[in-house]
């Protein structure tokens, strides 16, 4: 599960936060004025996700047009939107707890 830290925490303890991201392989949202504005993600995790997305696109691409099928695009967009909503809610809850 993702964690959240403020810009001030990142400035004060950059090495510790980066070490945590690398060791846990979970993303950390950087909270700026109550909003998750940046995401720190381990490079290997990112590359793995990009490869998985590329494989998904290869499998679900229409051979005649070279574009993803409508169903594949709708599924990918819906999943990304749901994940973004969940992350924003989680960040807002954590921000309220810190206040």
PDB file of C-alpha atoms in Angstrom:
ATOM      1  CA  UNK A   1       0.000   0.000   0.000  1.00  0.00           C
ATOM      2  CA  UNK A   2       1.241   3.477  -0.830  1.00  0.00           C
ATOM      3  CA  UNK A   3       2.507   5.880   1.793  1.00  0.00           C
ATOM      4  CA  UNK A   4       2.366   9.651   1.936  1.00  0.00           C
ATOM      5  CA  UNK A   5       4.809  12.287   3.114  1.00  0.00           C
ATOM      6  CA  UNK A   6       4.848  16.055   2.935  1.00  0.00           C
ATOM      7  CA  UNK A   7       7.267  18.190   0.973  1.00  0.00           C
ATOM      8  CA  UNK A   8       8.752  19.288   4.295  1.00  0.00           C
ATOM      9  CA  UNK A   9       9.343  15.667   5.354  1.00  0.00           C
ATOM     10  CA  UNK A  10      11.010  14.956   2.013  1.00  0.00           C
ATOM     11  CA  UNK A  11      13.284  17.974   2.421  1.00  0.00           C
ATOM     12  CA  UNK A  12      14.174  16.990   5.986  1.00  0.00           C
ATOM     13  CA  UNK A  13      14.751  13.267   5.370  1.00  0.00           C
ATOM     14  CA  UNK A  14      15.311  12.614   1.644  1.00  0.00           C
ATOM     15  CA  UNK A  15      17.610   9.597   2.054  1.00  0.00           C
ATOM     16  CA  UNK A  16      15.295   7.850   4.522  1.00  0.00           C
ATOM     17  CA  UNK A  17      12.266   8.337   2.283  1.00  0.00           C
ATOM     18  CA  UNK A  18      14.099   7.160  -0.835  1.00  0.00           C
ATOM     19  CA  UNK A  19      15.455   4.143   1.052  1.00  0.00           C
ATOM     20  CA  UNK A  20      11.913   3.258   2.151  1.00  0.00           C
ATOM     21  CA  UNK A  21      10.588   3.522  -1.417  1.00  0.00           C
ATOM     22  CA  UNK A  22      13.397   1.290  -2.670  1.00  0.00           C
ATOM     23  CA  UNK A  23      13.203  -1.293   0.113  1.00  0.00           C
ATOM     24  CA  UNK A  24       9.412  -1.634   0.306  1.00  0.00           C
ATOM     25  CA  UNK A  25       8.922  -1.205  -3.458  1.00  0.00           C
ATOM     26  CA  UNK A  26       5.731   0.720  -2.697  1.00  0.00           C
ATOM     27  CA  UNK A  27       4.978   4.193  -4.010  1.00  0.00           C
ATOM     28  CA  UNK A  28       5.094   7.285  -1.826  1.00  0.00           C
ATOM     29  CA  UNK A  29       2.880  10.259  -2.579  1.00  0.00           C
ATOM     30  CA  UNK A  30       4.354  13.683  -1.898  1.00  0.00           C
ATOM     31  CA  UNK A  31       1.658  15.810  -0.309  1.00  0.00           C
ATOM     32  CA  UNK A  32       1.717  19.488  -1.212  1.00  0.00           C
ATOM     33  CA  UNK A  33      -0.841  21.752   0.454  1.00  0.00           C
ATOM     34  CA  UNK A  34      -3.142  18.817   1.178  1.00  0.00           C
ATOM     35  CA  UNK A  35      -2.983  17.282  -2.280  1.00  0.00           C
ATOM     36  CA  UNK A  36      -0.914  14.388  -3.551  1.00  0.00           C
ATOM     37  CA  UNK A  37       1.054  16.173  -6.260  1.00  0.00           C
ATOM     38  CA  UNK A  38       3.991  13.843  -7.012  1.00  0.00           C
ATOM     39  CA  UNK A  39       4.583  10.114  -6.791  1.00  0.00           C
ATOM     40  CA  UNK A  40       7.921   8.493  -5.923  1.00  0.00           C
ATOM     41  CA  UNK A  41       8.218   4.992  -7.338  1.00  0.00           C
ATOM     42  CA  UNK A  42      11.089   2.506  -7.385  1.00  0.00           C
ATOM     43  CA  UNK A  43      12.582   2.450 -10.895  1.00  0.00           C
ATOM     44  CA  UNK A  44      12.418  -1.361 -11.194  1.00  0.00           C
ATOM     45  CA  UNK A  45       8.752  -1.347 -10.195  1.00  0.00           C
ATOM     46  CA  UNK A  46       8.040   1.366 -12.753  1.00  0.00           C
ATOM     47  CA  UNK A  47       9.833  -0.496 -15.544  1.00  0.00           C
ATOM     48  CA  UNK A  48       7.992  -3.714 -14.687  1.00  0.00           C
ATOM     49  CA  UNK A  49       4.659  -1.902 -14.868  1.00  0.00           C
ATOM     50  CA  UNK A  50       5.575  -0.309 -18.200  1.00  0.00           C
ATOM     51  CA  UNK A  51       6.537  -3.710 -19.597  1.00  0.00           C
ATOM     52  CA  UNK A  52       3.238  -5.172 -18.376  1.00  0.00           C
ATOM     53  CA  UNK A  53       1.312  -2.327 -20.000  1.00  0.00           C
ATOM     54  CA  UNK A  54       3.206  -2.815 -23.250  1.00  0.00           C
ATOM     55  CA  UNK A  55       2.389  -6.530 -23.168  1.00  0.00           C
ATOM     56  CA  UNK A  56      -1.265  -5.730 -22.489  1.00  0.00           C
ATOM     57  CA  UNK A  57      -1.300  -3.359 -25.456  1.00  0.00           C
ATOM     58  CA  UNK A  58       0.389  -5.976 -27.659  1.00  0.00           C
ATOM     59  CA  UNK A  59      -2.232  -8.572 -26.779  1.00  0.00           C
ATOM     60  CA  UNK A  60      -5.249  -6.298 -27.021  1.00  0.00           C
ATOM     61  CA  UNK A  61      -4.300  -4.318 -30.136  1.00  0.00           C
ATOM     62  CA  UNK A  62      -6.450  -4.521 -33.209  1.00  0.00           C
ATOM     63  CA  UNK A  63      -4.237  -6.085 -35.890  1.00  0.00           C
ATOM     64  CA  UNK A  64      -5.805  -4.079 -38.710  1.00  0.00           C
ATOM     65  CA  UNK A  65      -5.427  -0.600 -37.257  1.00  0.00           C
ATOM     66  CA  UNK A  66      -2.600  -1.048 -34.771  1.00  0.00           C
ATOM     67  CA  UNK A  67      -4.758   0.591 -32.128  1.00  0.00           C
ATOM     68  CA  UNK A  68      -6.055  -0.933 -28.913  1.00  0.00           C
ATOM     69  CA  UNK A  69      -9.499  -2.414 -29.177  1.00  0.00           C
ATOM     70  CA  UNK A  70     -12.267  -0.252 -27.731  1.00  0.00           C
ATOM     71  CA  UNK A  71     -12.944  -2.784 -24.997  1.00  0.00           C
ATOM     72  CA  UNK A  72      -9.285  -2.877 -23.943  1.00  0.00           C
ATOM     73  CA  UNK A  73      -9.047   0.915 -23.817  1.00  0.00           C
ATOM     74  CA  UNK A  74     -12.277   1.235 -21.834  1.00  0.00           C
ATOM     75  CA  UNK A  75     -11.064  -1.350 -19.315  1.00  0.00           C
ATOM     76  CA  UNK A  76      -7.646   0.290 -18.939  1.00  0.00           C
ATOM     77  CA  UNK A  77      -9.120   3.780 -18.526  1.00  0.00           C
ATOM     78  CA  UNK A  78     -11.706   2.612 -15.994  1.00  0.00           C
ATOM     79  CA  UNK A  79      -9.072   0.801 -13.933  1.00  0.00           C
ATOM     80  CA  UNK A  80      -6.749   3.815 -13.940  1.00  0.00           C
ATOM     81  CA  UNK A  81      -9.561   6.181 -12.934  1.00  0.00           C
ATOM     82  CA  UNK A  82     -10.636   3.953 -10.052  1.00  0.00           C
ATOM     83  CA  UNK A  83      -7.081   3.641  -8.784  1.00  0.00           C
ATOM     84  CA  UNK A  84      -6.565   7.408  -8.960  1.00  0.00           C
ATOM     85  CA  UNK A  85      -9.788   8.043  -7.006  1.00  0.00           C
ATOM     86  CA  UNK A  86      -8.794   5.545  -4.320  1.00  0.00           C
ATOM     87  CA  UNK A  87      -5.332   7.093  -3.961  1.00  0.00           C
ATOM     88  CA  UNK A  88      -6.746  10.602  -3.626  1.00  0.00           C
ATOM     89  CA  UNK A  89      -9.185   9.464  -0.929  1.00  0.00           C
ATOM     90  CA  UNK A  90      -6.387   7.692   0.946  1.00  0.00           C
ATOM     91  CA  UNK A  91      -4.168  10.764   0.755  1.00  0.00           C
ATOM     92  CA  UNK A  92      -6.954  13.030   1.983  1.00  0.00           C
ATOM     93  CA  UNK A  93      -7.614  10.744   4.976  1.00  0.00           C
ATOM     94  CA  UNK A  94      -3.934  10.659   5.922  1.00  0.00           C
ATOM     95  CA  UNK A  95      -3.659  14.431   5.590  1.00  0.00           C
ATOM     96  CA  UNK A  96      -6.645  14.919   7.919  1.00  0.00           C
ATOM     97  CA  UNK A  97      -5.109  12.543  10.501  1.00  0.00           C
ATOM     98  CA  UNK A  98      -1.858  14.529  10.532  1.00  0.00           C
ATOM     99  CA  UNK A  99      -3.701  17.827  11.053  1.00  0.00           C
TER     100      UNK A  99
END
